[in-house]
Amino acid sequence: MSSKSIPYMLIAPGFILLIVFLVLPLVSIIWPTFFDGNLTFASYIAFFQDSYNVSIFMRTLRISLIVTFFCALLGVPVAYYIARADKKFRSLMMALVLFPLLTNSVVRSFAWINILGQKGVINNLLMNTGIIDSPIPMLYSEFAITIGSIYLFLPLMVITLVGIIENIDTEIMEAAETLGANRLTAFLKVILPLSVPGIIVGSILVFTGTLTAYTTPQLLGGNKNMMLSTFLYQNAMTLGNWTNASVIALIMIVTTLIIMKIFNLIASVIDKRGEEQHA
């Protein structure tokens, strides 16, 4: 055995497992949506011709992008604070960030039901203080799904960014301040651009997680605010329509790939502008 073949031998078991347990099952599910004797796209055309299906698709895309935006907006300063904290406190803060991930998503969703419900913590507080006279309908709405998803996936964004920001030399920030920039300007002009790779990776994780999450949309959104994941489950397990379920699954996969490509293009544009400014 030559030394050149060793790397291929090492990756062969993992590659075979991916083919057998990921690619082949996926192909077996999606294949019938394209072939009924002849090549056809009728199932996908029918999906997007139905206004109800389109509304679910747009709701899923909208909520996923909103959750990704707010996770990035909230995650960057938190990650920067943790990355620049003393080492003895950094571990504690990382543990606090990771703690929600150790709790089952069903339990976390039920906690938000107690918070956002008509007799929940927020409505009881507002009514007891006289701010409102009747409960505000917050549960079983897009708002509830968005809040629950941000709470669910924000730790992923923070964890991803902490590793990136820790590797940014603190002397760069000091140099920017020496040249006359205040801390906020230095953060926006120096730290934030250098954190773009982490933001892109974290955004992809958050977007993909929100797009495919089932428990949070089901418990906090209900059937009136269905997303693609709950719609897929309904078609497969309740209606027994596996063809439609396979169509939805492929649409989710393609949507994720397109958004990932867009995020990567944004990162490339930012990097290019940064190189031009340095030049």
Tab-separated table of C-alpha atoms in Angstrom:
chain	number	residue	atom	x	y	z
A	1	MET	CA	0.000	0.000	0.000
A	2	SER	CA	1.455	3.327	-1.062
A	3	SER	CA	1.514	6.321	1.233
A	4	LYS	CA	-0.701	8.231	-1.205
A	5	SER	CA	-3.570	5.765	-0.745
A	6	ILE	CA	-3.582	5.986	3.070
A	7	PRO	CA	-5.726	9.178	3.249
A	8	TYR	CA	-8.314	7.589	0.945
A	9	MET	CA	-8.397	4.451	3.089
A	10	LEU	CA	-8.961	6.569	6.196
A	11	ILE	CA	-11.930	8.486	4.770
A	12	ALA	CA	-13.468	5.455	3.028
A	13	PRO	CA	-15.456	4.116	6.068
A	14	GLY	CA	-17.004	7.502	6.803
A	15	PHE	CA	-17.737	8.099	3.139
A	16	ILE	CA	-19.448	4.712	2.808
A	17	LEU	CA	-21.557	5.373	5.910
A	18	LEU	CA	-22.670	8.733	4.465
A	19	ILE	CA	-23.649	7.083	1.187
A	20	VAL	CA	-25.556	4.216	2.828
A	21	PHE	CA	-27.294	6.060	5.642
A	22	LEU	CA	-27.726	9.574	4.191
A	23	VAL	CA	-27.551	9.738	0.404
A	24	LEU	CA	-29.377	6.508	-0.502
A	25	PRO	CA	-32.348	7.052	1.867
A	26	LEU	CA	-32.637	10.649	0.650
A	27	VAL	CA	-32.596	9.572	-3.001
A	28	SER	CA	-35.166	6.839	-2.343
A	29	ILE	CA	-37.536	9.409	-0.843
A	30	ILE	CA	-37.049	12.153	-3.436
A	31	TRP	CA	-36.877	9.947	-6.558
A	32	PRO	CA	-40.667	9.295	-6.768
A	33	THR	CA	-41.350	13.055	-6.777
A	34	PHE	CA	-39.521	13.386	-10.121
A	35	PHE	CA	-40.366	10.105	-11.831
A	36	ASP	CA	-43.751	8.481	-12.361
A	37	GLY	CA	-42.649	6.695	-15.499
A	38	ASN	CA	-41.327	9.920	-17.021
A	39	LEU	CA	-39.395	12.885	-15.703
A	40	THR	CA	-41.863	15.370	-14.215
A	41	PHE	CA	-41.889	18.425	-11.975
A	42	ALA	CA	-45.657	18.363	-11.513
A	43	SER	CA	-45.465	17.834	-7.727
A	44	TYR	CA	-43.289	20.906	-7.239
A	45	ILE	CA	-45.314	23.063	-9.619
A	46	ALA	CA	-48.495	22.030	-7.800
A	47	PHE	CA	-46.901	22.897	-4.456
A	48	PHE	CA	-46.077	26.465	-5.455
A	49	GLN	CA	-49.392	26.961	-7.241
A	50	ASP	CA	-51.218	26.440	-3.949
A	51	SER	CA	-51.410	29.736	-2.049
A	52	TYR	CA	-51.641	27.903	1.285
A	53	ASN	CA	-48.369	26.086	0.618
A	54	VAL	CA	-46.680	29.298	-0.497
A	55	SER	CA	-47.833	31.078	2.676
A	56	ILE	CA	-46.253	28.327	4.803
A	57	PHE	CA	-43.030	28.519	2.793
A	58	MET	CA	-42.845	32.314	3.109
A	59	ARG	CA	-43.652	32.190	6.829
A	60	THR	CA	-40.865	29.657	7.383
A	61	LEU	CA	-38.371	31.698	5.383
A	62	ARG	CA	-39.387	34.945	7.092
A	63	ILE	CA	-39.153	33.574	10.636
A	64	SER	CA	-35.848	31.810	9.917
A	65	LEU	CA	-34.265	35.019	8.594
A	66	ILE	CA	-35.622	37.122	11.475
A	67	VAL	CA	-34.314	34.633	14.048
A	68	THR	CA	-30.928	34.553	12.304
A	69	PHE	CA	-30.725	38.362	12.275
A	70	PHE	CA	-31.532	38.760	15.967
A	71	CYS	CA	-29.239	35.903	17.000
A	72	ALA	CA	-26.383	37.643	15.161
A	73	LEU	CA	-27.345	41.039	16.604
A	74	LEU	CA	-27.460	39.710	20.173
A	75	GLY	CA	-24.728	37.122	19.830
A	76	VAL	CA	-21.863	39.357	18.672
A	77	PRO	CA	-21.663	41.629	21.757
A	78	VAL	CA	-22.235	38.704	24.148
A	79	ALA	CA	-19.527	36.650	22.458
A	80	TYR	CA	-17.134	39.637	22.498
A	81	TYR	CA	-17.715	40.167	26.214
A	82	ILE	CA	-17.115	36.478	26.985
A	83	ALA	CA	-14.027	36.291	24.756
A	84	ARG	CA	-12.456	39.317	26.466
A	85	ALA	CA	-13.373	38.284	30.031
A	86	ASP	CA	-10.878	36.840	32.499
A	87	LYS	CA	-10.261	33.136	32.029
A	88	LYS	CA	-11.673	32.251	35.449
A	89	PHE	CA	-15.008	33.893	34.542
A	90	ARG	CA	-14.987	32.820	30.887
A	91	SER	CA	-15.632	29.166	31.721
A	92	LEU	CA	-18.529	30.105	33.993
A	93	MET	CA	-20.124	32.327	31.354
A	94	MET	CA	-19.708	29.656	28.677
A	95	ALA	CA	-21.392	27.178	31.001
A	96	LEU	CA	-24.306	29.586	31.440
A	97	VAL	CA	-24.572	29.968	27.659
A	98	LEU	CA	-24.512	26.205	27.150
A	99	PHE	CA	-26.988	25.477	29.949
A	100	PRO	CA	-30.154	25.990	27.825
A	101	LEU	CA	-28.825	23.443	25.319
A	102	LEU	CA	-28.789	20.831	28.097
A	103	THR	CA	-32.551	21.205	28.539
A	104	ASN	CA	-34.933	19.331	26.261
A	105	SER	CA	-36.563	21.536	23.611
A	106	VAL	CA	-40.023	20.343	24.702
A	107	VAL	CA	-39.379	21.549	28.251
A	108	ARG	CA	-38.116	24.901	26.976
A	109	SER	CA	-41.175	25.318	24.760
A	110	PHE	CA	-43.527	24.573	27.644
A	111	ALA	CA	-41.661	27.172	29.687
A	112	TRP	CA	-42.427	29.753	26.983
A	113	ILE	CA	-46.075	28.659	27.019
A	114	ASN	CA	-46.157	29.576	30.718
A	115	ILE	CA	-44.523	32.908	29.945
A	116	LEU	CA	-46.527	33.957	26.860
A	117	GLY	CA	-49.918	32.374	27.597
A	118	GLN	CA	-53.072	34.362	28.385
A	119	LYS	CA	-52.542	33.522	32.052
A	120	GLY	CA	-48.783	33.518	31.699
A	121	VAL	CA	-46.135	35.505	33.503
A	122	ILE	CA	-46.114	38.508	31.142
A	123	ASN	CA	-49.904	38.948	30.937
A	124	ASN	CA	-50.335	38.495	34.693
A	125	LEU	CA	-47.643	41.090	35.366
A	126	LEU	CA	-49.133	43.618	32.938
A	127	MET	CA	-52.659	43.100	34.260
A	128	ASN	CA	-51.629	43.286	37.915
A	129	THR	CA	-49.830	46.581	37.285
A	130	GLY	CA	-52.858	47.970	35.441
A	131	ILE	CA	-51.053	48.456	32.133
A	132	ILE	CA	-53.587	46.293	30.266
A	133	ASP	CA	-57.189	45.298	31.028
A	134	SER	CA	-57.287	42.033	29.091
A	135	PRO	CA	-54.605	39.482	28.150
A	136	ILE	CA	-52.534	40.130	25.032
A	137	PRO	CA	-52.650	37.178	22.608
A	138	MET	CA	-48.971	36.284	22.254
A	139	LEU	CA	-49.047	32.491	22.231
A	140	TYR	CA	-49.734	30.500	19.030
A	141	SER	CA	-48.349	33.236	16.820
A	142	GLU	CA	-45.312	33.984	14.679
A	143	PHE	CA	-44.065	36.155	17.534
A	144	ALA	CA	-44.057	33.179	19.898
A	145	ILE	CA	-42.222	30.992	17.371
A	146	THR	CA	-39.634	33.729	16.814
A	147	ILE	CA	-38.996	34.308	20.524
A	148	GLY	CA	-38.777	30.584	21.234
A	149	SER	CA	-36.412	30.022	18.304
A	150	ILE	CA	-34.116	32.892	19.310
A	151	TYR	CA	-33.904	31.452	22.810
A	152	LEU	CA	-33.244	28.012	21.328
A	153	PHE	CA	-30.499	28.905	18.842
A	154	LEU	CA	-28.787	31.994	20.314
A	155	PRO	CA	-26.275	29.798	22.222
A	156	LEU	CA	-25.119	28.301	18.904
A	157	MET	CA	-24.318	31.770	17.579
A	158	VAL	CA	-22.496	32.779	20.768
A	159	ILE	CA	-20.426	29.588	20.937
A	160	THR	CA	-19.392	29.937	17.305
A	161	LEU	CA	-18.383	33.573	17.695
A	162	VAL	CA	-16.455	33.163	20.948
A	163	GLY	CA	-13.930	30.905	19.241
A	164	ILE	CA	-13.430	33.433	16.423
A	165	ILE	CA	-13.164	36.535	18.610
A	166	GLU	CA	-10.744	34.849	21.023
A	167	ASN	CA	-8.269	34.537	18.145
A	168	ILE	CA	-8.413	38.243	17.308
A	169	ASP	CA	-5.356	39.964	18.728
A	170	THR	CA	-6.282	42.496	21.413
A	171	GLU	CA	-3.483	44.758	20.184
A	172	ILE	CA	-5.532	45.474	17.047
A	173	MET	CA	-8.216	47.073	19.207
A	174	GLU	CA	-5.595	49.040	21.124
A	175	ALA	CA	-4.034	50.246	17.866
A	176	ALA	CA	-7.415	51.488	16.623
A	177	GLU	CA	-7.977	53.396	19.875
A	178	THR	CA	-4.479	54.846	19.649
A	179	LEU	CA	-5.309	56.212	16.197
A	180	GLY	CA	-8.285	58.102	17.633
A	181	ALA	CA	-11.219	55.667	17.421
A	182	ASN	CA	-13.418	55.236	20.479
A	183	ARG	CA	-14.252	51.705	21.678
A	184	LEU	CA	-17.552	51.521	19.783
A	185	THR	CA	-16.000	52.710	16.518
A	186	ALA	CA	-13.057	50.357	16.973
A	187	PHE	CA	-15.448	47.480	17.603
A	188	LEU	CA	-17.533	48.255	14.506
A	189	LYS	CA	-14.555	48.947	12.216
A	190	VAL	CA	-12.139	46.290	13.482
A	191	ILE	CA	-13.676	43.498	15.554
A	192	LEU	CA	-16.927	43.161	13.625
A	193	PRO	CA	-15.326	42.737	10.149
A	194	LEU	CA	-12.854	40.211	11.546
A	195	SER	CA	-15.770	38.307	13.105
A	196	VAL	CA	-17.588	37.884	9.786
A	197	PRO	CA	-16.484	34.241	9.266
A	198	GLY	CA	-17.924	33.308	12.648
A	199	ILE	CA	-21.096	35.292	11.989
A	200	ILE	CA	-21.580	33.485	8.671
A	201	VAL	CA	-21.054	30.039	10.209
A	202	GLY	CA	-23.314	30.876	13.149
A	203	SER	CA	-25.973	32.294	10.823
A	204	ILE	CA	-25.980	29.116	8.749
A	205	LEU	CA	-26.379	27.002	11.896
A	206	VAL	CA	-29.183	29.190	13.237
A	207	PHE	CA	-31.006	29.458	9.913
A	208	THR	CA	-30.819	25.717	9.268
A	209	GLY	CA	-31.918	24.928	12.815
A	210	THR	CA	-34.878	27.311	12.664
A	211	LEU	CA	-35.939	26.100	9.224
A	212	THR	CA	-35.972	22.448	10.287
A	213	ALA	CA	-37.100	22.765	13.927
A	214	TYR	CA	-40.315	20.931	14.729
A	215	THR	CA	-41.003	21.091	18.467
A	216	THR	CA	-40.883	24.872	18.927
A	217	PRO	CA	-43.153	25.761	15.949
A	218	GLN	CA	-45.586	23.005	16.871
A	219	LEU	CA	-45.948	23.953	20.538
A	220	LEU	CA	-45.682	27.742	20.241
A	221	GLY	CA	-47.216	28.300	16.800
A	222	GLY	CA	-49.974	25.722	16.629
A	223	ASN	CA	-51.722	24.650	13.434
A	224	LYS	CA	-52.642	28.242	12.497
A	225	ASN	CA	-48.987	29.200	12.123
A	226	MET	CA	-47.636	26.076	10.469
A	227	MET	CA	-44.061	25.957	9.210
A	228	LEU	CA	-42.475	23.616	6.676
A	229	SER	CA	-41.293	21.181	9.357
A	230	THR	CA	-44.750	20.816	10.925
A	231	PHE	CA	-46.353	20.768	7.466
A	232	LEU	CA	-44.022	17.919	6.469
A	233	TYR	CA	-44.938	15.980	9.613
A	234	GLN	CA	-48.644	16.507	8.966
A	235	ASN	CA	-48.381	15.216	5.394
A	236	ALA	CA	-46.267	12.195	6.336
A	237	MET	CA	-47.705	11.036	9.657
A	238	THR	CA	-51.278	12.369	9.691
A	239	LEU	CA	-52.317	12.396	6.030
A	240	GLY	CA	-49.979	9.610	4.907
A	241	ASN	CA	-49.069	11.608	1.786
A	242	TRP	CA	-45.393	10.720	1.505
A	243	THR	CA	-45.053	12.273	-1.939
A	244	ASN	CA	-45.977	15.722	-0.653
A	245	ALA	CA	-43.785	15.170	2.403
A	246	SER	CA	-40.845	14.348	0.114
A	247	VAL	CA	-41.530	17.485	-1.945
A	248	ILE	CA	-41.460	19.606	1.215
A	249	ALA	CA	-38.245	17.913	2.368
A	250	LEU	CA	-36.445	18.692	-0.899
A	251	ILE	CA	-37.714	22.285	-0.860
A	252	MET	CA	-36.266	22.682	2.638
A	253	ILE	CA	-32.920	21.251	1.516
A	254	VAL	CA	-32.708	23.451	-1.585
A	255	THR	CA	-33.745	26.555	0.398
A	256	THR	CA	-31.015	25.886	2.950
A	257	LEU	CA	-28.385	25.457	0.234
A	258	ILE	CA	-29.443	28.691	-1.487
A	259	ILE	CA	-29.320	30.676	1.753
A	260	MET	CA	-25.913	29.186	2.583
A	261	LYS	CA	-24.669	30.317	-0.824
A	262	ILE	CA	-26.051	33.814	-0.245
A	263	PHE	CA	-24.335	34.022	3.167
A	264	ASN	CA	-21.047	32.921	1.600
A	265	LEU	CA	-21.404	35.546	-1.144
A	266	ILE	CA	-22.015	38.221	1.490
A	267	ALA	CA	-18.882	37.103	3.324
A	268	SER	CA	-16.883	37.243	0.084
A	269	VAL	CA	-18.102	40.784	-0.651
A	270	ILE	CA	-17.206	41.945	2.866
A	271	ASP	CA	-13.749	40.365	2.633
A	272	LYS	CA	-13.176	41.966	-0.765
A	273	ARG	CA	-14.156	45.404	0.528
A	274	GLY	CA	-11.867	44.921	3.518
A	275	GLU	CA	-8.943	44.070	1.239
A	276	GLU	CA	-9.676	47.130	-0.918
A	277	GLN	CA	-9.736	49.396	2.131
A	278	HIS	CA	-6.428	48.005	3.398
A	279	ALA	CA	-4.922	48.430	-0.076
